[in-house]
mmCIF file of C-alpha atoms in Angstrom:
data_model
loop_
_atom_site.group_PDB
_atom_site.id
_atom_site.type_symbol
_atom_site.label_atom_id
_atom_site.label_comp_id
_atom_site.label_asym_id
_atom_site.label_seq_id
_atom_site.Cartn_x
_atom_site.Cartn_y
_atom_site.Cartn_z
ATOM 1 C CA UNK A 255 126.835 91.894 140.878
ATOM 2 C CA UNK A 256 127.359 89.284 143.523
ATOM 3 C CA UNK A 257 124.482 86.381 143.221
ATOM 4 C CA UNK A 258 123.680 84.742 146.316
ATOM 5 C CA UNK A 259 124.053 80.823 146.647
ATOM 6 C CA UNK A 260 120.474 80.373 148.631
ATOM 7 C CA UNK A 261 119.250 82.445 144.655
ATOM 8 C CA UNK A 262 121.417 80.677 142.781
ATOM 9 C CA UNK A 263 119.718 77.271 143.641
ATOM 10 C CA UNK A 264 116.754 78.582 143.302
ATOM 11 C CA UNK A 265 117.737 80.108 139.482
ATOM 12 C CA UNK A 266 118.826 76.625 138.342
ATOM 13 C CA UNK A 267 116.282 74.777 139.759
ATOM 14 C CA UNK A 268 114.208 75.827 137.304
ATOM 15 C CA UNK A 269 114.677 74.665 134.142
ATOM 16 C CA UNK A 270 115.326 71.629 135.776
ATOM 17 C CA UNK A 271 111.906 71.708 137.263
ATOM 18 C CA UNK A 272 110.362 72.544 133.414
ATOM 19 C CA UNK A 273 112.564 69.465 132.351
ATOM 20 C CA UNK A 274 111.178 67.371 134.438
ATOM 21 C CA UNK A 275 107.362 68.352 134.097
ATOM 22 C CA UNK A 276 107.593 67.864 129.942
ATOM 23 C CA UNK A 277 109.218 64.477 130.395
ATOM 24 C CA UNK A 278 106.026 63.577 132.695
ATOM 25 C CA UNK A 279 103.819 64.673 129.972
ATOM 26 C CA UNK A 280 105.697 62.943 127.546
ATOM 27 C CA UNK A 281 105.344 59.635 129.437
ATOM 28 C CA UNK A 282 101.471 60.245 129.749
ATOM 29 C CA UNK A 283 99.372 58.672 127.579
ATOM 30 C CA UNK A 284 97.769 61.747 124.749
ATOM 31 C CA UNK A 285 93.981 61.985 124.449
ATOM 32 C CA UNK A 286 92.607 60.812 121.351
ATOM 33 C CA UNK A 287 90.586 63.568 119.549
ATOM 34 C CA UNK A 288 86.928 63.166 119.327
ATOM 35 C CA UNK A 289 86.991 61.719 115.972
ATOM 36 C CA UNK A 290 89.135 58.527 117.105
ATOM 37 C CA UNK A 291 86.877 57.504 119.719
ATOM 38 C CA UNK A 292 83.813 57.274 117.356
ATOM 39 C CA UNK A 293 84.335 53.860 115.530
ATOM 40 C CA UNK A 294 84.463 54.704 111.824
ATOM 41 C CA UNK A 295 81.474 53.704 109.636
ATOM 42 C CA UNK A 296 81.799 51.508 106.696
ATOM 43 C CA UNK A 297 79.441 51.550 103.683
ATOM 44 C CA UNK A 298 78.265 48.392 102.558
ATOM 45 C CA UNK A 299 75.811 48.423 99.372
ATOM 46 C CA UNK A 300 73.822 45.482 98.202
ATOM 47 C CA UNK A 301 71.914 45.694 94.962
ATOM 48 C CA UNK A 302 68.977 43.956 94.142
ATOM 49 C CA UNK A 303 67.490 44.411 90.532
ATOM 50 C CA UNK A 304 64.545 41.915 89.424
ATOM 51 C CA UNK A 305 62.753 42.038 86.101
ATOM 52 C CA UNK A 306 60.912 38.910 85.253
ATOM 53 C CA UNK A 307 60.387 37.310 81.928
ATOM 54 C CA UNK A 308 56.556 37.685 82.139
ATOM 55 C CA UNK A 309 56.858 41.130 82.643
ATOM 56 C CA UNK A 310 56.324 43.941 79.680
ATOM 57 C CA UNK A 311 59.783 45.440 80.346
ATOM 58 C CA UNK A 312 62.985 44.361 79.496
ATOM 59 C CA UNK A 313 65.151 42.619 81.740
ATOM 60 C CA UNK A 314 67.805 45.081 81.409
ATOM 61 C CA UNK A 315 65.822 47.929 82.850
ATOM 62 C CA UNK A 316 66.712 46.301 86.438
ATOM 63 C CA UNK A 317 69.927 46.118 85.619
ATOM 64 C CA UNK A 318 69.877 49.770 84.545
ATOM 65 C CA UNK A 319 68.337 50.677 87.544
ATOM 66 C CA UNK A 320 70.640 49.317 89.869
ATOM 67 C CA UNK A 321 73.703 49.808 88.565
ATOM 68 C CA UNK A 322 72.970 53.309 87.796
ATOM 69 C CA UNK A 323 72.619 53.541 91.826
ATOM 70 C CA UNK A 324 75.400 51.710 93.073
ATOM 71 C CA UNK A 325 77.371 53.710 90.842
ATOM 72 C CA UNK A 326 76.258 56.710 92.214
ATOM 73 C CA UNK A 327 76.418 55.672 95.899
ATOM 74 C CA UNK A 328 79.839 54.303 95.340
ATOM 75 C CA UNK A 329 81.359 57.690 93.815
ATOM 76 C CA UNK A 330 79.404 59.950 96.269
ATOM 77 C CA UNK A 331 80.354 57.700 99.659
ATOM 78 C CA UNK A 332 84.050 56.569 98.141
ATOM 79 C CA UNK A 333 82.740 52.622 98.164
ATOM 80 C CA UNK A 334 85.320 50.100 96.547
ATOM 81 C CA UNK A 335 84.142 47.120 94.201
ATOM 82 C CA UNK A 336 84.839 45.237 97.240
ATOM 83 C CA UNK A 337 82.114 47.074 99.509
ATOM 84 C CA UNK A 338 79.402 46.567 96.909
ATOM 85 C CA UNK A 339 77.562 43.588 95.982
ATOM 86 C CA UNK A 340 74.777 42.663 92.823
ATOM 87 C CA UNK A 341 71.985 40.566 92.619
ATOM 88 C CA UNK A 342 70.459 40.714 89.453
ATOM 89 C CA UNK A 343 67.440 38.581 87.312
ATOM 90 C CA UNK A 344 68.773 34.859 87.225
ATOM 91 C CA UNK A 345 71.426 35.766 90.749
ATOM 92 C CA UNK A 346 68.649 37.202 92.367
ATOM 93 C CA UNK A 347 66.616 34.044 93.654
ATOM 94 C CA UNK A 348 65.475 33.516 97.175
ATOM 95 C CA UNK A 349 68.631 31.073 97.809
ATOM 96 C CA UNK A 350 70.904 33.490 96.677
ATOM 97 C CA UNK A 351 69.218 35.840 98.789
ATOM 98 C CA UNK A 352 69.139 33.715 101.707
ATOM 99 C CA UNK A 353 73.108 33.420 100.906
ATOM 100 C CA UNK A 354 74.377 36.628 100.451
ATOM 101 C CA UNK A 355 72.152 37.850 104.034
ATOM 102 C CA UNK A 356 74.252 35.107 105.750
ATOM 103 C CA UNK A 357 77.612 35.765 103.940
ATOM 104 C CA UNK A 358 76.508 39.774 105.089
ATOM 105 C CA UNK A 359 75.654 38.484 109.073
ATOM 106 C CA UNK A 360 79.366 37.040 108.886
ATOM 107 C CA UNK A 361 81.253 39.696 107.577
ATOM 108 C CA UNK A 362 79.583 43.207 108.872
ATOM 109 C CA UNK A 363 79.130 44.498 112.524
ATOM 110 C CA UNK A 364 78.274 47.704 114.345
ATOM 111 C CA UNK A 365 81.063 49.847 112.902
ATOM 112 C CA UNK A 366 79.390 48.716 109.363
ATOM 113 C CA UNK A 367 76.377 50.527 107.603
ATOM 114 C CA UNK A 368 74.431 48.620 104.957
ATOM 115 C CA UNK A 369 72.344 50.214 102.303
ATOM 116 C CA UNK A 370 70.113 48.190 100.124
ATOM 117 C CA UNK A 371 68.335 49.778 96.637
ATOM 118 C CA UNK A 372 66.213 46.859 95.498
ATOM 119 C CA UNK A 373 64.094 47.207 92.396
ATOM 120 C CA UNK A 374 62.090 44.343 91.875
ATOM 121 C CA UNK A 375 58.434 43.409 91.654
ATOM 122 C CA UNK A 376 56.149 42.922 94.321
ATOM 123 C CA UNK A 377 52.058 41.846 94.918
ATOM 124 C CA UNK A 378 49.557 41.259 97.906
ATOM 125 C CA UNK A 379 48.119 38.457 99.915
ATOM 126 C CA UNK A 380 46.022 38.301 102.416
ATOM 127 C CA UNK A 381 48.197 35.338 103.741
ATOM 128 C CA UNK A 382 49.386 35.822 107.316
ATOM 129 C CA UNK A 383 52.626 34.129 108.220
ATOM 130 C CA UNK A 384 53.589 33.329 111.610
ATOM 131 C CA UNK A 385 51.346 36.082 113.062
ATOM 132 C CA UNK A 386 53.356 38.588 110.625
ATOM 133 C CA UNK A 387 51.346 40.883 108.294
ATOM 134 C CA UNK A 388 52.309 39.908 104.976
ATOM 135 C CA UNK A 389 50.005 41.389 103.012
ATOM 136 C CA UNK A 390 53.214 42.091 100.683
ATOM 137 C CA UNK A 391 55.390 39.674 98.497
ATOM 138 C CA UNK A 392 58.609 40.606 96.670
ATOM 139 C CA UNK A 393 58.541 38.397 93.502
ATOM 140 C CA UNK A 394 61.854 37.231 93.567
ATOM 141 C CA UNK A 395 63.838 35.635 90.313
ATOM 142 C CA UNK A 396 61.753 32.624 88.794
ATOM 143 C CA UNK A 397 61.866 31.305 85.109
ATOM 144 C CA UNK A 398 58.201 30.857 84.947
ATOM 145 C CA UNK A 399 55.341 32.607 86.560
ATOM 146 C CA UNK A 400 54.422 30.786 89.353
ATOM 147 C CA UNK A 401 50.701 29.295 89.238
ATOM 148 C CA UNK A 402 49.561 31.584 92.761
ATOM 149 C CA UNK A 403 51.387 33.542 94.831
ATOM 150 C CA UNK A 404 50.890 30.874 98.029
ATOM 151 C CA UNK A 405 52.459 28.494 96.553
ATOM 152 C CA UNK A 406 55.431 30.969 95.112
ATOM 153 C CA UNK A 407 55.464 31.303 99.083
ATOM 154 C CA UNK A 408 54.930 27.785 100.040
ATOM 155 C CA UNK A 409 57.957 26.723 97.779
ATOM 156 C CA UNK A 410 60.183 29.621 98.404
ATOM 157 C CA UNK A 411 60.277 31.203 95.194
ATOM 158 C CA UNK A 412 59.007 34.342 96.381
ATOM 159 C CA UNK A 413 59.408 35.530 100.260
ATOM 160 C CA UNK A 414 56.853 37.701 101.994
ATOM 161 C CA UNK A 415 58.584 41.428 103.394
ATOM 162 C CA UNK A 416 58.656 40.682 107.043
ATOM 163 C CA UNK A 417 60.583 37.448 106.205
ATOM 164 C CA UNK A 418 62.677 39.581 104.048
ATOM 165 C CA UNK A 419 62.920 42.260 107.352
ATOM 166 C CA UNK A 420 63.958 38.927 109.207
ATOM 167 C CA UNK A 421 67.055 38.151 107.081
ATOM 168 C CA UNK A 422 68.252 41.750 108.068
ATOM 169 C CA UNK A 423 68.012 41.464 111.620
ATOM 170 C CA UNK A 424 70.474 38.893 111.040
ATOM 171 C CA UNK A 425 73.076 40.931 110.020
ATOM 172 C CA UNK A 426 74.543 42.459 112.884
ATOM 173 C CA UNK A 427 75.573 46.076 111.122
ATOM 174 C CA UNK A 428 75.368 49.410 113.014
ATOM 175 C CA UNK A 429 73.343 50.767 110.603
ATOM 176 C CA UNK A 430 70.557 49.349 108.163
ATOM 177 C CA UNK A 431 68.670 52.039 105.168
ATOM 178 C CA UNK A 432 66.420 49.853 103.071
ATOM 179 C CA UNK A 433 65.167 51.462 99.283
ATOM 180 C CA UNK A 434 62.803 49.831 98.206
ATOM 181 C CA UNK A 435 61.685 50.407 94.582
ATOM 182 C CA UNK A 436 58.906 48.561 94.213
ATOM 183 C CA UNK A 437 55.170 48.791 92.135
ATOM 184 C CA UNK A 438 53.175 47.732 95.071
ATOM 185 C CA UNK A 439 54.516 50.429 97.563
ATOM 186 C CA UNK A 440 51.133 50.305 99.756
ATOM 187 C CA UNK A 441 51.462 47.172 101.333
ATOM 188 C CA UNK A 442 54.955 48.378 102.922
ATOM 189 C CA UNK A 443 54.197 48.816 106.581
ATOM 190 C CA UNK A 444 55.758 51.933 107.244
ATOM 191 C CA UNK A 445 57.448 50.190 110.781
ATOM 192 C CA UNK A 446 58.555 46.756 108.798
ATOM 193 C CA UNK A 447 61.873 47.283 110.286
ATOM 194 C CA UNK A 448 61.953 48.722 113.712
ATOM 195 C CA UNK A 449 58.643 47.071 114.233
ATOM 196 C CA UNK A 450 59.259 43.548 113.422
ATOM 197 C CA UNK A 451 59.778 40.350 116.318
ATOM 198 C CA UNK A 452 63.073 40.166 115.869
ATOM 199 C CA UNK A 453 64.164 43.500 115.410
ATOM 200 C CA UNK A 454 67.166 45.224 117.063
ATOM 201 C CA UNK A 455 66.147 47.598 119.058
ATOM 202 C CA UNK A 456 69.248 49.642 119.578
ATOM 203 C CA UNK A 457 70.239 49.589 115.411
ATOM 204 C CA UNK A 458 69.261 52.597 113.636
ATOM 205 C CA UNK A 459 67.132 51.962 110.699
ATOM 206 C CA UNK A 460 65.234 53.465 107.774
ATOM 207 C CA UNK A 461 62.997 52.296 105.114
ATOM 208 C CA UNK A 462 62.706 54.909 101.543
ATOM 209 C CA UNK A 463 59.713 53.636 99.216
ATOM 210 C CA UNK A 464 59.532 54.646 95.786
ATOM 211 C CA UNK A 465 55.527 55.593 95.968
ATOM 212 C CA UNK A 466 53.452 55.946 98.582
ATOM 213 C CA UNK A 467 49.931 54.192 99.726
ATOM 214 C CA UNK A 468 47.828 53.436 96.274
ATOM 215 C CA UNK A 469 50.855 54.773 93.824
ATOM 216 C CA UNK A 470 52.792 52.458 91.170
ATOM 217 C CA UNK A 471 56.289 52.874 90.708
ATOM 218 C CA UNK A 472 56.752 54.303 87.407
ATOM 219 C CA UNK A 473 59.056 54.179 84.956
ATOM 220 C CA UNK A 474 61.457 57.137 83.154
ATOM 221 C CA UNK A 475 59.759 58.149 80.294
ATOM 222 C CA UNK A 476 61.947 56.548 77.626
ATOM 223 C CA UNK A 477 61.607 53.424 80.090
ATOM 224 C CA UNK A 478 65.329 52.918 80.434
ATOM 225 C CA UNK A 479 64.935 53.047 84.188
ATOM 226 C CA UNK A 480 63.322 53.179 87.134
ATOM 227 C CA UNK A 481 62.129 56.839 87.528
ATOM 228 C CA UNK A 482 62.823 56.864 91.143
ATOM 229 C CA UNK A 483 66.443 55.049 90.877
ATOM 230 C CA UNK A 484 66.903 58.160 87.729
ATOM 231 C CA UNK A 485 66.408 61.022 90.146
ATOM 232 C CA UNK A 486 67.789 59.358 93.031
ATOM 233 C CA UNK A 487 71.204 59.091 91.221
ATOM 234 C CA UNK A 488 71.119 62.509 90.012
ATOM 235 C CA UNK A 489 70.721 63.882 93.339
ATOM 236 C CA UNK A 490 73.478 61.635 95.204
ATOM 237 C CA UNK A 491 75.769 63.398 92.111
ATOM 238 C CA UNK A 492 74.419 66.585 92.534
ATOM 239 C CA UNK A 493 73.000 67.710 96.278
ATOM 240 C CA UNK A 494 75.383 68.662 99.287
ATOM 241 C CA UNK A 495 74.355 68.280 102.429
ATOM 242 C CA UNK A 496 73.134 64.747 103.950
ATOM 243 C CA UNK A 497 71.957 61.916 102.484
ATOM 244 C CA UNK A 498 68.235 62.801 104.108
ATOM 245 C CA UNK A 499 68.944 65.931 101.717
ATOM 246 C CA UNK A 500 69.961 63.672 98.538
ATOM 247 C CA UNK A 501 66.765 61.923 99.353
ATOM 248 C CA UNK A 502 64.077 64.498 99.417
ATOM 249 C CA UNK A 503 65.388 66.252 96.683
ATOM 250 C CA UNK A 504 65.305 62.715 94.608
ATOM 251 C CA UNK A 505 61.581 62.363 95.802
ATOM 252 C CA UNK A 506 60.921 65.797 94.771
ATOM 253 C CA UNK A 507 62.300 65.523 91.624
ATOM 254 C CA UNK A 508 60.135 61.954 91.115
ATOM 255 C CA UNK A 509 56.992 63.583 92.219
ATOM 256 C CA UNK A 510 57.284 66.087 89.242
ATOM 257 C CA UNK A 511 58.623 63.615 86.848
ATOM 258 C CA UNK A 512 56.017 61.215 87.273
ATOM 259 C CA UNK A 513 53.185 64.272 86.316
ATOM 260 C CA UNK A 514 53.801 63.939 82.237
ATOM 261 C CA UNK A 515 54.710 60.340 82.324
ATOM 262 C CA UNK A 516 51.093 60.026 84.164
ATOM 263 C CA UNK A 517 49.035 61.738 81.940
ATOM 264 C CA UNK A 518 50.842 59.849 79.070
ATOM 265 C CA UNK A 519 49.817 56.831 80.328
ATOM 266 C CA UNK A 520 45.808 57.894 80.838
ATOM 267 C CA UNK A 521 46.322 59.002 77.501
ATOM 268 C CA UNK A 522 47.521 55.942 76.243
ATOM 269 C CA UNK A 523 45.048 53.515 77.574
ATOM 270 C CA UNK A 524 41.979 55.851 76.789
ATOM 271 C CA UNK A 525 40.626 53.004 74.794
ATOM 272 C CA UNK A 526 42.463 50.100 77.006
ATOM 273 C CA UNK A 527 41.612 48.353 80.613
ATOM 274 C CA UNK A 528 42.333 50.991 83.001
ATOM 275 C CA UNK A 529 45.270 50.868 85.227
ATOM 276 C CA UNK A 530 44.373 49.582 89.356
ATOM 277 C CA UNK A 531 47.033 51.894 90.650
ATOM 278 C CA UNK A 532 47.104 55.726 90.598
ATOM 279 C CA UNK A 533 50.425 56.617 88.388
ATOM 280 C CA UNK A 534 51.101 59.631 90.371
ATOM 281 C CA UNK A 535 53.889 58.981 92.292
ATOM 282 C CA UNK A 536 55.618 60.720 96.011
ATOM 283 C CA UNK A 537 57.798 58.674 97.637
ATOM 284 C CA UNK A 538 57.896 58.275 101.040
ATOM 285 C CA UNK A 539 60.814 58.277 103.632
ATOM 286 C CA UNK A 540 60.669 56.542 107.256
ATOM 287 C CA UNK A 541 62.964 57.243 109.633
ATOM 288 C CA UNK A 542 62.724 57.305 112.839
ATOM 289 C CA UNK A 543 65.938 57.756 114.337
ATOM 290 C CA UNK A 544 67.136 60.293 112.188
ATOM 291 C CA UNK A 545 70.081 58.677 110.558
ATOM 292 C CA UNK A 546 69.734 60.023 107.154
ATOM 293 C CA UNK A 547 69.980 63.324 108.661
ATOM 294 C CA UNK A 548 73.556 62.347 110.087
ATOM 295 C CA UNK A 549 75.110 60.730 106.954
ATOM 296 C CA UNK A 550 77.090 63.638 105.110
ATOM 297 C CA UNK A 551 77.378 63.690 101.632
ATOM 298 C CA UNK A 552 81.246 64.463 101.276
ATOM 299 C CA UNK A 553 81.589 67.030 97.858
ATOM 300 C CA UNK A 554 82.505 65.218 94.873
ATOM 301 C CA UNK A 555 85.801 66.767 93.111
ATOM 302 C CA UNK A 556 85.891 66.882 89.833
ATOM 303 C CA UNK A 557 88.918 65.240 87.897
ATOM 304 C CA UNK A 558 91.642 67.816 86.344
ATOM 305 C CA UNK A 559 91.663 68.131 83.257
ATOM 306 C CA UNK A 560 95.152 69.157 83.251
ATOM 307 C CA UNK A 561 94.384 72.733 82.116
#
């Protein structure tokens, strides 16, 4: 059969035409999928672990407590040695405090997330500072007892918790979640962080306390460790989901814990002075934007065993 030339053209035009088109697309620049365009998060953890000399418990109990965490953290979020930091007893004074904030402010930005566990000791005042409520103190690292808290505060020994909010709105990370594991829980405003005069507005932020309004933090029953930092480790190796899920269950599981341990204690000091704060202990979780509902807990695989 006899092909006409006006056809032909027309037949051989067009996989020159197809040609032509994929070299255009070629030469356009590709859309980056949805997960490119989202600036990645980095995990930043910062332990703080305080148990001072004139305290009943040993000083290793901090230690305990926070490395137990980190640890935990670190396997469950993938964080290198080189993401994670520790402040503990003698390292954790208000100058190395002050230090490791400002080495924190140089270092992290918005595509950073920073989670703090401290466990350290805290009491009231009265004391206002600066118009700030700051009713509560975190009893940093001192050698001695200092003679009243005001002048722990006056000297910088100690630092009140909105001073301590202040240091964080230094550091200029996307994120901020602040676990505090404390035995003086009630004074914690709820709002410390999104509330405070120089907070960030636009940064996410959430604030987990180990007890609520009137509780003490108590301690597991063989009082290796914080009972709070105990359950919250088992649940960041345990429960899938979200972090808000890891959480809850480890405030759960500290609520129930803290039932035996409590009625121990009564027990115990039947014929002693009576304990100021109740030992029943729920912790309580603020947070307003949501953001422990976002963080997923990726599924920890379990080494081979070559089997």
């Amino acid at each position: 059969m006899k092909i006409s030339r006006p056809f032909r053209r027309r037949l051989f035009a067009l996989p020159l035409a197809s040609c032509l088109l994929v070299s255009a697309a070629l030469l356009l620049p590709m859309p980056k999928p949805a997960s490119a365009q989202t600036p990645l998060i980095e995990n930043t953890l910062l332990g703080i672990g305080i148990c001072p000399p004139w305290h009943p418990q040993s000083v290793e109990v901090c230690r305990n407590s926070v490395e137990t965490v980190l640890d935990a953290f670190s396997a469950r979020l993938d964080i290198s040695a080189a993401g994670r930091r520790m402040m503990l007893n003698e390292g954790a004074s208000a100058a190395n405090l002050k230090k490791t904030v400002m080495e924190l402010a140089n270092t992290l930005g918005p595509s950073d997330r920073l989670i703090i566990y401290a466990n350290l000791p805290s009491t009231s005042t009265d004391q206002t500072d600066a118009g700030e409520n700051s009713r509560q103190i975190l009893q940093l690292w001192a050698d001695h007892e200092p003679e009243t808290t005001q002048i722990a505060i006056e000297t910088g020994t100690w630092v009140s918790a909105p001073a301590f909010a202040a240091m964080l709105h230094t550091v200029p990370a996307g994120e901020v979640i602040l676990i505090l594991d404390t035995n003086n829980s009630d004074t914690i405003d709820a709002e410390l962080l999104e509330k405070h005069a120089t907070n960030l507005d636009e940064r996410p932020e959430a604030l987990v306390t180990s007890a609520g309004a009137g509780q003490k933090a108590n301690f597991s029953a063989d009082r290796t460790i914080a009972l709070f930092a105990k359950h919250l480790a088992v649940a960041l190796e345990a429960v899938d989901g979200t972090l808000a899920d890891v959480i809850q269950t480890a405030s759960a599981g500290t609520r129930q814990a803290a039932i035996p341990i409590c009625i121990s204690l009564k027990e115990n000091q039947s014929d002693g002075p009576k304990e100021e704060k109740n030992c029943t202990q729920v912790p309580e979780i603020h947070d307003p934007a949501g953001i422990l509902g976002t963080i997923a807990m990726p599924v920890i695989v379990a080494a081979s065993n070559g089997n």
